[in-house]
Amino acid sequence: MPSMRQSYTVTVPEEPPTAAFPFHKQDLRRKSPQISRSMLVSTFVGLLINQAKNSKNAQGLVGLRNLGNTCFMNSILQCLSNTHDLRDYCLRNCHLTDLNKSCRAKAALMDEFAKLTQTLWTSAGNEAISPSDFKTQIQKYAPRFVGYNQQDAQEFLRFLLDGLHNEVNRVVGRPRVPVEDFDHLSDEEKGERMWSKYLEREDSKVVDLFVGQLKSSLTCNECGFCSTVFDPFWDLSLPIPKKGCGEVTLTDCIRLFTKEDILDGDEKPICQRCKSRRKCTKKFTVQKFPKILVLHLKRFSEPGRVKTSKLSTFVNFPLKELDLREFASEHSTTAIYNLYAVSNHIGTTLGGHYTAYCRNPVLGEWYSYNDSRVSPMSSSQVRSSDAYVLFYELAPSSRM
């Protein structure tokens, strides 16, 4: 198996290549004394990325070898490789400046993930790549992935993003955050304060892209008092409603996730005003939308950790302009998303296979990633009853 150590790593040459910097070293010193080493690296890598974009053999259309029931891993890796901002973060080696010095793993996971992404996008040929070096690091971080048993793709994604975040967390030695009373603040102010406190401990490129904030409202049915809690989320696990027609929409799933729930009986919480257990109404809304929204369709029933059955309901989801404004805490919030990747699960709980459908961020076309095989596909083929994890990117018009 070829080693991922062959992947491209940017270094600063002693003499900048003539094609990249059409001037002599003496002229550089005389005319541009303010040019820094980091600027040279940025320019040099930018040229390489542009070259990759223009190369027919370096467009991220490279498969990943199945090492033995590792299709779940390959599916998620291809989805992340086609995440535009994360891809560029790796191609430009920006993670090297974000490495957390206190991380005991010495950023080995982030390093291998970046090398794998670089190889997928700068490979000179179309031969499938072995992700064995990456697998070695992810199983060191999360021992549950040791061996070659089939695993859940969404669980793998959570562990991977958590591991990458920890290694490039800009916060060194997470400080203890004192408990503060924010009940006197408006919900908007409270949400902002809670988000700021979260960033005091968790702040990375991964957080910049994938983390949003949920608002949970609890209203006492006796006195009407409403308490709010704000929590970060990395993805949303959506229940699939049951309908007679056998087909539902993604909006139906999100409405079911955010619908009001009555907490009664043994579930009665303590009302802060009544000071006793009361029947309450609970509801979720989105306070802060992430740049990358990951939506997990809950197809598997899991009493304990054993998947006993799978829902094959067709969930109709939009490829463009997913409008989530009705689920926002503040209705003035603009939240329009475009789909760019899907992790699919084919089969049953007894035996299945993962693939990925991704829209190439350079070409703008959709491709099917089935382990070693990569093939073009029509956008009309993206929706299927096998869709399991959806990756949406905030539309440019929604970014503030």
CSV table of C-alpha atoms in Angstrom, one decimal:
chain,number,residue,atom,x,y,z
A,1,MET,CA,0.0,0.0,0.0
A,2,PRO,CA,1.4,3.4,-0.9
A,3,SER,CA,1.9,5.6,2.2
A,4,MET,CA,0.1,8.8,2.7
A,5,ARG,CA,3.5,10.3,3.6
A,6,GLN,CA,3.9,10.8,-0.2
A,7,SER,CA,1.2,13.5,0.0
A,8,TYR,CA,2.1,17.1,-0.8
A,9,THR,CA,3.4,19.3,2.0
A,10,VAL,CA,4.2,22.9,1.2
A,11,THR,CA,7.7,24.2,2.0
A,12,VAL,CA,9.3,27.5,1.3
A,13,PRO,CA,12.0,27.1,-1.4
A,14,GLU,CA,15.3,28.8,-0.9
A,15,GLU,CA,14.9,30.4,-4.3
A,16,PRO,CA,11.3,31.0,-5.3
A,17,PRO,CA,10.5,29.4,-8.6
A,18,THR,CA,10.8,31.7,-11.5
A,19,ALA,CA,7.2,30.8,-12.7
A,20,ALA,CA,5.8,31.7,-9.4
A,21,PHE,CA,7.9,34.8,-8.6
A,22,PRO,CA,9.1,36.5,-11.8
A,23,PHE,CA,11.8,38.6,-10.2
A,24,HIS,CA,15.3,38.0,-8.8
A,25,LYS,CA,16.1,37.6,-5.1
A,26,GLN,CA,18.1,40.8,-5.0
A,27,ASP,CA,15.1,42.7,-6.5
A,28,LEU,CA,12.9,41.2,-3.8
A,29,ARG,CA,15.1,42.5,-1.0
A,30,ARG,CA,15.5,45.9,-2.6
A,31,LYS,CA,11.9,46.6,-3.7
A,32,SER,CA,9.8,44.7,-1.3
A,33,PRO,CA,11.4,44.5,2.2
A,34,GLN,CA,8.0,44.3,3.8
A,35,ILE,CA,7.2,40.9,2.2
A,36,SER,CA,7.1,38.3,5.0
A,37,ARG,CA,7.8,34.6,4.9
A,38,SER,CA,4.1,33.9,5.6
A,39,MET,CA,3.1,36.0,2.6
A,40,LEU,CA,5.5,34.1,0.4
A,41,VAL,CA,4.0,30.8,1.6
A,42,SER,CA,0.4,32.1,1.0
A,43,THR,CA,1.2,33.2,-2.5
A,44,PHE,CA,3.1,30.0,-3.4
A,45,VAL,CA,0.3,27.8,-2.1
A,46,GLY,CA,-2.3,29.9,-3.8
A,47,LEU,CA,-0.6,29.2,-7.2
A,48,LEU,CA,-0.6,25.5,-6.4
A,49,ILE,CA,-4.3,25.5,-5.6
A,50,ASN,CA,-5.0,27.4,-8.9
A,51,GLN,CA,-2.9,24.8,-10.7
A,52,ALA,CA,-4.9,22.0,-9.1
A,53,LYS,CA,-8.1,23.7,-10.1
A,54,ASN,CA,-7.0,23.8,-13.8
A,55,SER,CA,-5.6,20.2,-13.8
A,56,LYS,CA,-7.9,17.5,-15.1
A,57,ASN,CA,-6.1,15.0,-12.8
A,58,ALA,CA,-6.2,17.1,-9.6
A,59,GLN,CA,-9.8,17.9,-9.0
A,60,GLY,CA,-10.6,15.9,-6.0
A,61,LEU,CA,-11.9,13.0,-8.1
A,62,VAL,CA,-9.8,10.3,-6.5
A,63,GLY,CA,-11.3,7.3,-4.6
A,64,LEU,CA,-10.3,5.8,-1.3
A,65,ARG,CA,-9.4,2.1,-0.9
A,66,ASN,CA,-11.6,0.1,1.4
A,67,LEU,CA,-9.3,-1.4,4.0
A,68,GLY,CA,-12.0,-3.8,5.2
A,69,ASN,CA,-15.5,-2.5,6.2
A,70,THR,CA,-14.1,1.1,6.1
A,71,CYS,CA,-16.7,2.4,3.6
A,72,PHE,CA,-18.3,4.5,6.5
A,73,MET,CA,-15.0,6.3,6.9
A,74,ASN,CA,-14.4,6.8,3.2
A,75,SER,CA,-17.9,8.2,2.8
A,76,ILE,CA,-17.4,10.9,5.4
A,77,LEU,CA,-13.8,11.7,4.3
A,78,GLN,CA,-15.0,12.4,0.8
A,79,CYS,CA,-17.8,14.6,2.1
A,80,LEU,CA,-15.3,16.6,4.2
A,81,SER,CA,-12.8,16.8,1.3
A,82,ASN,CA,-15.5,18.5,-0.7
A,83,THR,CA,-16.2,21.0,2.1
A,84,HIS,CA,-14.7,24.1,0.4
A,85,ASP,CA,-13.4,26.0,3.4
A,86,LEU,CA,-12.1,23.0,5.2
A,87,ARG,CA,-10.4,21.8,2.0
A,88,ASP,CA,-8.6,25.1,1.5
A,89,TYR,CA,-7.6,25.1,5.2
A,90,CYS,CA,-5.8,21.9,4.6
A,91,LEU,CA,-4.4,22.7,1.2
A,92,ARG,CA,-2.9,25.9,2.5
A,93,ASN,CA,-1.5,24.2,5.6
A,94,CYS,CA,-3.2,26.8,7.8
A,95,HIS,CA,-3.6,24.1,10.5
A,96,LEU,CA,0.2,24.4,11.1
A,97,THR,CA,-0.3,27.8,12.6
A,98,ASP,CA,-3.3,26.7,14.7
A,99,LEU,CA,-1.8,23.6,16.3
A,100,ASN,CA,-2.6,23.5,20.0
A,101,LYS,CA,0.7,23.1,21.9
A,102,SER,CA,-1.0,21.5,24.9
A,103,CYS,CA,-2.5,18.7,22.8
A,104,ARG,CA,-1.0,15.4,23.9
A,105,ALA,CA,-1.6,13.7,20.6
A,106,LYS,CA,0.7,16.3,19.0
A,107,ALA,CA,-1.8,17.0,16.2
A,108,ALA,CA,-1.1,13.6,14.5
A,109,LEU,CA,-4.8,13.3,13.5
A,110,MET,CA,-5.0,16.7,12.0
A,111,ASP,CA,-1.7,16.2,10.2
A,112,GLU,CA,-2.8,13.0,8.6
A,113,PHE,CA,-6.3,14.4,7.7
A,114,ALA,CA,-4.6,17.4,6.0
A,115,LYS,CA,-2.2,15.1,4.1
A,116,LEU,CA,-5.0,12.9,3.0
A,117,THR,CA,-7.0,15.9,1.8
A,118,GLN,CA,-3.9,17.3,0.0
A,119,THR,CA,-3.3,14.0,-1.7
A,120,LEU,CA,-6.9,13.8,-2.9
A,121,TRP,CA,-6.6,17.3,-4.5
A,122,THR,CA,-3.1,17.2,-5.8
A,123,SER,CA,-2.7,13.6,-6.9
A,124,ALA,CA,-1.2,13.4,-10.4
A,125,GLY,CA,-3.3,10.4,-11.3
A,126,ASN,CA,-6.7,8.8,-10.7
A,127,GLU,CA,-5.5,5.8,-8.8
A,128,ALA,CA,-7.3,5.2,-5.5
A,129,ILE,CA,-5.5,6.2,-2.3
A,130,SER,CA,-5.0,4.2,0.8
A,131,PRO,CA,-6.2,6.0,4.0
A,132,SER,CA,-4.3,3.5,6.2
A,133,ASP,CA,-2.1,6.2,7.9
A,134,PHE,CA,-5.2,8.3,8.7
A,135,LYS,CA,-7.0,5.2,10.1
A,136,THR,CA,-4.0,4.6,12.4
A,137,GLN,CA,-4.4,8.0,13.9
A,138,ILE,CA,-8.2,8.1,14.2
A,139,GLN,CA,-8.2,4.8,16.1
A,140,LYS,CA,-5.6,6.1,18.4
A,141,TYR,CA,-7.8,9.1,19.2
A,142,ALA,CA,-11.0,7.0,19.3
A,143,PRO,CA,-10.2,3.3,20.1
A,144,ARG,CA,-13.7,2.3,19.2
A,145,PHE,CA,-12.6,2.4,15.5
A,146,VAL,CA,-9.8,-0.1,16.1
A,147,GLY,CA,-10.2,-3.1,13.8
A,148,TYR,CA,-12.4,-3.6,10.8
A,149,ASN,CA,-16.0,-3.8,12.0
A,150,GLN,CA,-18.6,-1.8,10.2
A,151,GLN,CA,-19.3,1.5,12.1
A,152,ASP,CA,-21.9,4.3,11.9
A,153,ALA,CA,-20.9,7.1,9.6
A,154,GLN,CA,-22.5,9.9,11.7
A,155,GLU,CA,-20.8,8.7,14.9
A,156,PHE,CA,-17.5,8.6,13.0
A,157,LEU,CA,-18.1,12.2,11.8
A,158,ARG,CA,-18.7,13.4,15.4
A,159,PHE,CA,-15.5,11.7,16.7
A,160,LEU,CA,-13.4,13.0,13.8
A,161,LEU,CA,-14.6,16.6,14.0
A,162,ASP,CA,-14.0,16.5,17.8
A,163,GLY,CA,-10.5,15.2,17.3
A,164,LEU,CA,-9.6,17.7,14.6
A,165,HIS,CA,-11.0,20.6,16.8
A,166,ASN,CA,-9.0,19.5,19.9
A,167,GLU,CA,-5.8,19.6,17.9
A,168,VAL,CA,-6.3,23.0,16.4
A,169,ASN,CA,-8.1,24.6,19.2
A,170,ARG,CA,-6.8,28.2,19.5
A,171,VAL,CA,-7.5,28.1,23.3
A,172,VAL,CA,-4.5,26.6,25.2
A,173,GLY,CA,-5.3,25.1,28.6
A,174,ARG,CA,-9.1,25.6,28.5
A,175,PRO,CA,-9.8,28.1,31.4
A,176,ARG,CA,-12.5,27.4,34.0
A,177,VAL,CA,-15.6,29.4,33.1
A,178,PRO,CA,-17.4,30.7,36.2
A,179,VAL,CA,-21.1,30.2,36.4
A,180,GLU,CA,-23.0,33.5,35.8
A,181,ASP,CA,-26.6,34.5,36.1
A,182,PHE,CA,-27.9,35.7,32.7
A,183,ASP,CA,-31.6,35.6,33.5
A,184,HIS,CA,-31.8,39.4,33.7
A,185,LEU,CA,-30.7,39.7,30.1
A,186,SER,CA,-32.8,39.5,27.0
A,187,ASP,CA,-32.8,36.2,25.1
A,188,GLU,CA,-30.6,37.8,22.3
A,189,GLU,CA,-28.1,39.1,24.8
A,190,LYS,CA,-28.1,35.9,26.8
A,191,GLY,CA,-27.5,33.9,23.6
A,192,GLU,CA,-24.5,36.1,22.7
A,193,ARG,CA,-23.0,35.9,26.2
A,194,MET,CA,-23.4,32.1,26.2
A,195,TRP,CA,-21.7,31.9,22.8
A,196,SER,CA,-18.8,34.1,23.9
A,197,LYS,CA,-18.3,31.9,27.0
A,198,TYR,CA,-18.3,28.8,24.7
A,199,LEU,CA,-15.6,30.3,22.5
A,200,GLU,CA,-13.5,31.0,25.6
A,201,ARG,CA,-12.9,27.3,25.7
A,202,GLU,CA,-13.7,26.0,22.3
A,203,ASP,CA,-12.3,28.1,19.4
A,204,SER,CA,-11.0,26.6,16.1
A,205,LYS,CA,-11.5,26.5,12.4
A,206,VAL,CA,-13.7,23.5,12.9
A,207,VAL,CA,-15.9,25.4,15.3
A,208,ASP,CA,-15.9,28.3,12.8
A,209,LEU,CA,-17.5,26.1,10.2
A,210,PHE,CA,-19.6,23.4,11.9
A,211,VAL,CA,-20.9,24.7,15.2
A,212,GLY,CA,-24.2,26.5,15.7
A,213,GLN,CA,-26.3,27.3,18.8
A,214,LEU,CA,-29.7,26.0,19.8
A,215,LYS,CA,-32.2,27.8,22.0
A,216,SER,CA,-34.3,25.6,24.3
A,217,SER,CA,-37.4,27.4,25.8
A,218,LEU,CA,-39.3,25.9,28.7
A,219,THR,CA,-42.6,27.5,29.5
A,220,CYS,CA,-44.6,26.7,32.7
A,221,ASN,CA,-48.2,25.8,31.9
A,222,GLU,CA,-49.2,27.0,35.4
A,223,CYS,CA,-47.7,30.5,35.7
A,224,GLY,CA,-46.4,31.1,32.2
A,225,PHE,CA,-42.8,31.7,33.2
A,226,CYS,CA,-40.4,31.0,30.4
A,227,SER,CA,-36.8,30.0,31.0
A,228,THR,CA,-34.2,29.7,28.1
A,229,VAL,CA,-31.1,27.7,27.7
A,230,PHE,CA,-28.5,28.0,24.9
A,231,ASP,CA,-26.4,25.1,23.8
A,232,PRO,CA,-23.9,24.6,21.0
A,233,PHE,CA,-24.6,21.9,18.4
A,234,TRP,CA,-22.3,20.2,15.8
A,235,ASP,CA,-25.1,18.5,13.9
A,236,LEU,CA,-28.9,18.0,14.2
A,237,SER,CA,-30.3,14.5,14.5
A,238,LEU,CA,-33.7,14.6,12.9
A,239,PRO,CA,-36.5,12.2,13.5
A,240,ILE,CA,-38.4,11.0,10.4
A,241,PRO,CA,-42.2,11.4,10.7
A,242,LYS,CA,-44.4,8.5,9.6
A,243,LYS,CA,-46.9,9.3,6.9
A,244,GLY,CA,-49.2,7.1,5.0
A,245,CYS,CA,-47.8,8.1,1.6
A,246,GLY,CA,-44.3,6.9,2.5
A,247,GLU,CA,-42.6,10.1,1.6
A,248,VAL,CA,-41.8,13.1,3.7
A,249,THR,CA,-39.9,16.3,3.2
A,250,LEU,CA,-36.8,17.5,5.1
A,251,THR,CA,-38.8,20.4,6.4
A,252,ASP,CA,-41.3,17.8,7.9
A,253,CYS,CA,-38.3,16.3,9.8
A,254,ILE,CA,-37.1,19.7,11.1
A,255,ARG,CA,-40.6,20.6,12.2
A,256,LEU,CA,-40.9,17.4,14.1
A,257,PHE,CA,-37.5,18.1,15.8
A,258,THR,CA,-38.5,21.6,16.8
A,259,LYS,CA,-42.2,21.0,17.6
A,260,GLU,CA,-43.5,21.8,21.1
A,261,ASP,CA,-43.3,18.9,23.6
A,262,ILE,CA,-45.4,18.6,26.7
A,263,LEU,CA,-43.4,17.6,29.8
A,264,ASP,CA,-45.7,15.9,32.2
A,265,GLY,CA,-45.8,13.1,34.7
A,266,ASP,CA,-42.3,11.9,35.7
A,267,GLU,CA,-40.9,14.4,33.1
A,268,LYS,CA,-42.2,17.5,35.0
A,269,PRO,CA,-39.4,20.0,35.5
A,270,ILE,CA,-39.1,22.4,38.4
A,271,CYS,CA,-40.5,25.9,37.5
A,272,GLN,CA,-38.0,28.6,38.6
A,273,ARG,CA,-40.9,30.9,39.6
A,274,CYS,CA,-43.3,28.3,41.2
A,275,LYS,CA,-40.4,26.5,42.9
A,276,SER,CA,-42.1,23.2,42.3
A,277,ARG,CA,-42.6,20.5,39.6
A,278,ARG,CA,-45.0,21.8,36.9
A,279,LYS,CA,-46.3,20.7,33.6
A,280,CYS,CA,-44.2,22.5,31.0
A,281,THR,CA,-44.0,23.1,27.3
A,282,LYS,CA,-40.5,22.7,25.7
A,283,LYS,CA,-39.5,23.9,22.2
A,284,PHE,CA,-36.3,24.2,20.2
A,285,THR,CA,-35.3,27.0,17.9
A,286,VAL,CA,-32.0,27.8,16.2
A,287,GLN,CA,-30.3,30.9,17.7
A,288,LYS,CA,-27.1,30.8,15.6
A,289,PHE,CA,-26.9,29.0,12.2
A,290,PRO,CA,-23.5,27.4,11.4
A,291,LYS,CA,-21.7,27.9,8.0
A,292,ILE,CA,-21.9,24.2,7.5
A,293,LEU,CA,-25.1,22.6,8.6
A,294,VAL,CA,-24.9,18.8,9.1
A,295,LEU,CA,-28.3,17.1,9.2
A,296,HIS,CA,-28.5,13.4,10.4
A,297,LEU,CA,-31.6,11.5,9.4
A,298,LYS,CA,-32.4,9.1,12.2
A,299,ARG,CA,-33.0,6.0,10.2
A,300,PHE,CA,-31.9,3.5,12.8
A,301,SER,CA,-33.7,2.6,16.0
A,302,GLU,CA,-31.2,2.0,18.8
A,303,PRO,CA,-32.4,0.5,22.1
A,304,GLY,CA,-29.0,0.5,23.8
A,305,ARG,CA,-26.3,0.4,21.1
A,306,VAL,CA,-27.7,-2.3,18.9
A,307,LYS,CA,-29.4,-1.1,15.7
A,308,THR,CA,-32.6,-3.2,15.4
A,309,SER,CA,-34.3,-1.7,12.5
A,310,LYS,CA,-33.9,0.9,9.7
A,311,LEU,CA,-36.4,3.3,8.2
A,312,SER,CA,-36.2,3.5,4.4
A,313,THR,CA,-38.6,6.4,4.1
A,314,PHE,CA,-37.8,8.6,1.2
A,315,VAL,CA,-37.0,12.1,2.5
A,316,ASN,CA,-37.3,14.7,-0.1
A,317,PHE,CA,-34.6,17.4,0.5
A,318,PRO,CA,-33.8,20.5,-1.6
A,319,LEU,CA,-30.4,20.7,-3.4
A,320,LYS,CA,-30.6,24.5,-3.4
A,321,GLU,CA,-32.2,27.2,-1.2
A,322,LEU,CA,-33.2,25.3,1.9
A,323,ASP,CA,-35.0,28.0,3.8
A,324,LEU,CA,-34.8,27.6,7.6
A,325,ARG,CA,-36.0,31.0,8.7
A,326,GLU,CA,-39.1,29.6,10.3
A,327,PHE,CA,-36.9,27.7,12.7
A,328,ALA,CA,-34.8,30.7,13.7
A,329,SER,CA,-35.1,32.2,17.2
A,330,GLU,CA,-35.0,35.6,15.6
A,331,HIS,CA,-37.3,35.7,12.5
A,332,SER,CA,-35.2,38.4,10.9
A,333,THR,CA,-32.3,35.9,10.6
A,334,THR,CA,-31.5,34.9,7.0
A,335,ALA,CA,-30.8,31.2,6.8
A,336,ILE,CA,-30.6,29.8,3.3
A,337,TYR,CA,-28.5,26.7,2.6
A,338,ASN,CA,-27.3,24.8,-0.5
A,339,LEU,CA,-26.6,21.1,-0.4
A,340,TYR,CA,-23.1,19.9,-1.4
A,341,ALA,CA,-22.6,16.4,0.0
A,342,VAL,CA,-24.6,13.4,1.1
A,343,SER,CA,-23.4,10.3,3.0
A,344,ASN,CA,-25.6,7.3,2.0
A,345,HIS,CA,-26.3,4.0,3.7
A,346,ILE,CA,-27.4,1.2,1.4
A,347,GLY,CA,-28.8,-2.0,2.9
A,348,THR,CA,-30.2,-3.0,6.3
A,349,THR,CA,-29.0,-3.3,9.9
A,350,LEU,CA,-27.7,-6.8,9.2
A,351,GLY,CA,-25.5,-5.6,6.4
A,352,GLY,CA,-24.9,-2.4,4.6
A,353,HIS,CA,-22.6,-0.2,2.6
A,354,TYR,CA,-21.8,3.5,2.7
A,355,THR,CA,-21.2,5.8,-0.3
A,356,ALA,CA,-21.1,9.6,-0.8
A,357,TYR,CA,-22.5,12.0,-3.3
A,358,CYS,CA,-20.6,15.3,-3.5
A,359,ARG,CA,-20.7,18.5,-5.5
A,360,ASN,CA,-17.2,19.3,-6.5
A,361,PRO,CA,-16.4,22.8,-5.2
A,362,VAL,CA,-14.2,23.6,-8.2
A,363,LEU,CA,-16.3,22.1,-11.0
A,364,GLY,CA,-19.7,22.6,-9.5
A,365,GLU,CA,-20.8,19.1,-10.7
A,366,TRP,CA,-22.0,16.1,-8.7
A,367,TYR,CA,-20.0,12.9,-8.4
A,368,SER,CA,-20.6,9.5,-6.8
A,369,TYR,CA,-17.8,8.2,-4.4
A,370,ASN,CA,-18.0,4.5,-3.9
A,371,ASP,CA,-14.7,3.6,-2.1
A,372,SER,CA,-12.2,3.4,-5.0
A,373,ARG,CA,-14.7,4.3,-7.7
A,374,VAL,CA,-15.5,7.9,-8.5
A,375,SER,CA,-18.0,8.6,-11.3
A,376,PRO,CA,-20.0,11.6,-12.5
A,377,MET,CA,-23.7,11.7,-11.8
A,378,SER,CA,-26.8,13.9,-12.4
A,379,SER,CA,-28.1,16.2,-9.7
A,380,SER,CA,-31.5,14.4,-10.2
A,381,GLN,CA,-29.9,11.2,-8.8
A,382,VAL,CA,-28.8,12.8,-5.5
A,383,ARG,CA,-32.1,12.3,-3.6
A,384,SER,CA,-32.7,8.7,-2.5
A,385,SER,CA,-34.1,6.7,0.3
A,386,ASP,CA,-30.5,5.9,1.2
A,387,ALA,CA,-29.6,9.4,2.2
A,388,TYR,CA,-28.3,9.4,5.8
A,389,VAL,CA,-26.2,12.5,6.6
A,390,LEU,CA,-26.7,15.7,4.7
A,391,PHE,CA,-24.1,18.5,4.4
A,392,TYR,CA,-25.5,22.0,3.7
A,393,GLU,CA,-23.4,25.2,3.2
A,394,LEU,CA,-24.8,28.6,4.1
A,395,ALA,CA,-25.5,30.5,0.9
A,396,PRO,CA,-23.3,33.6,0.3
A,397,SER,CA,-26.3,35.9,0.6
A,398,SER,CA,-27.0,34.5,4.2
A,399,ARG,CA,-23.5,35.2,5.5
A,400,MET,CA,-23.3,38.4,7.5
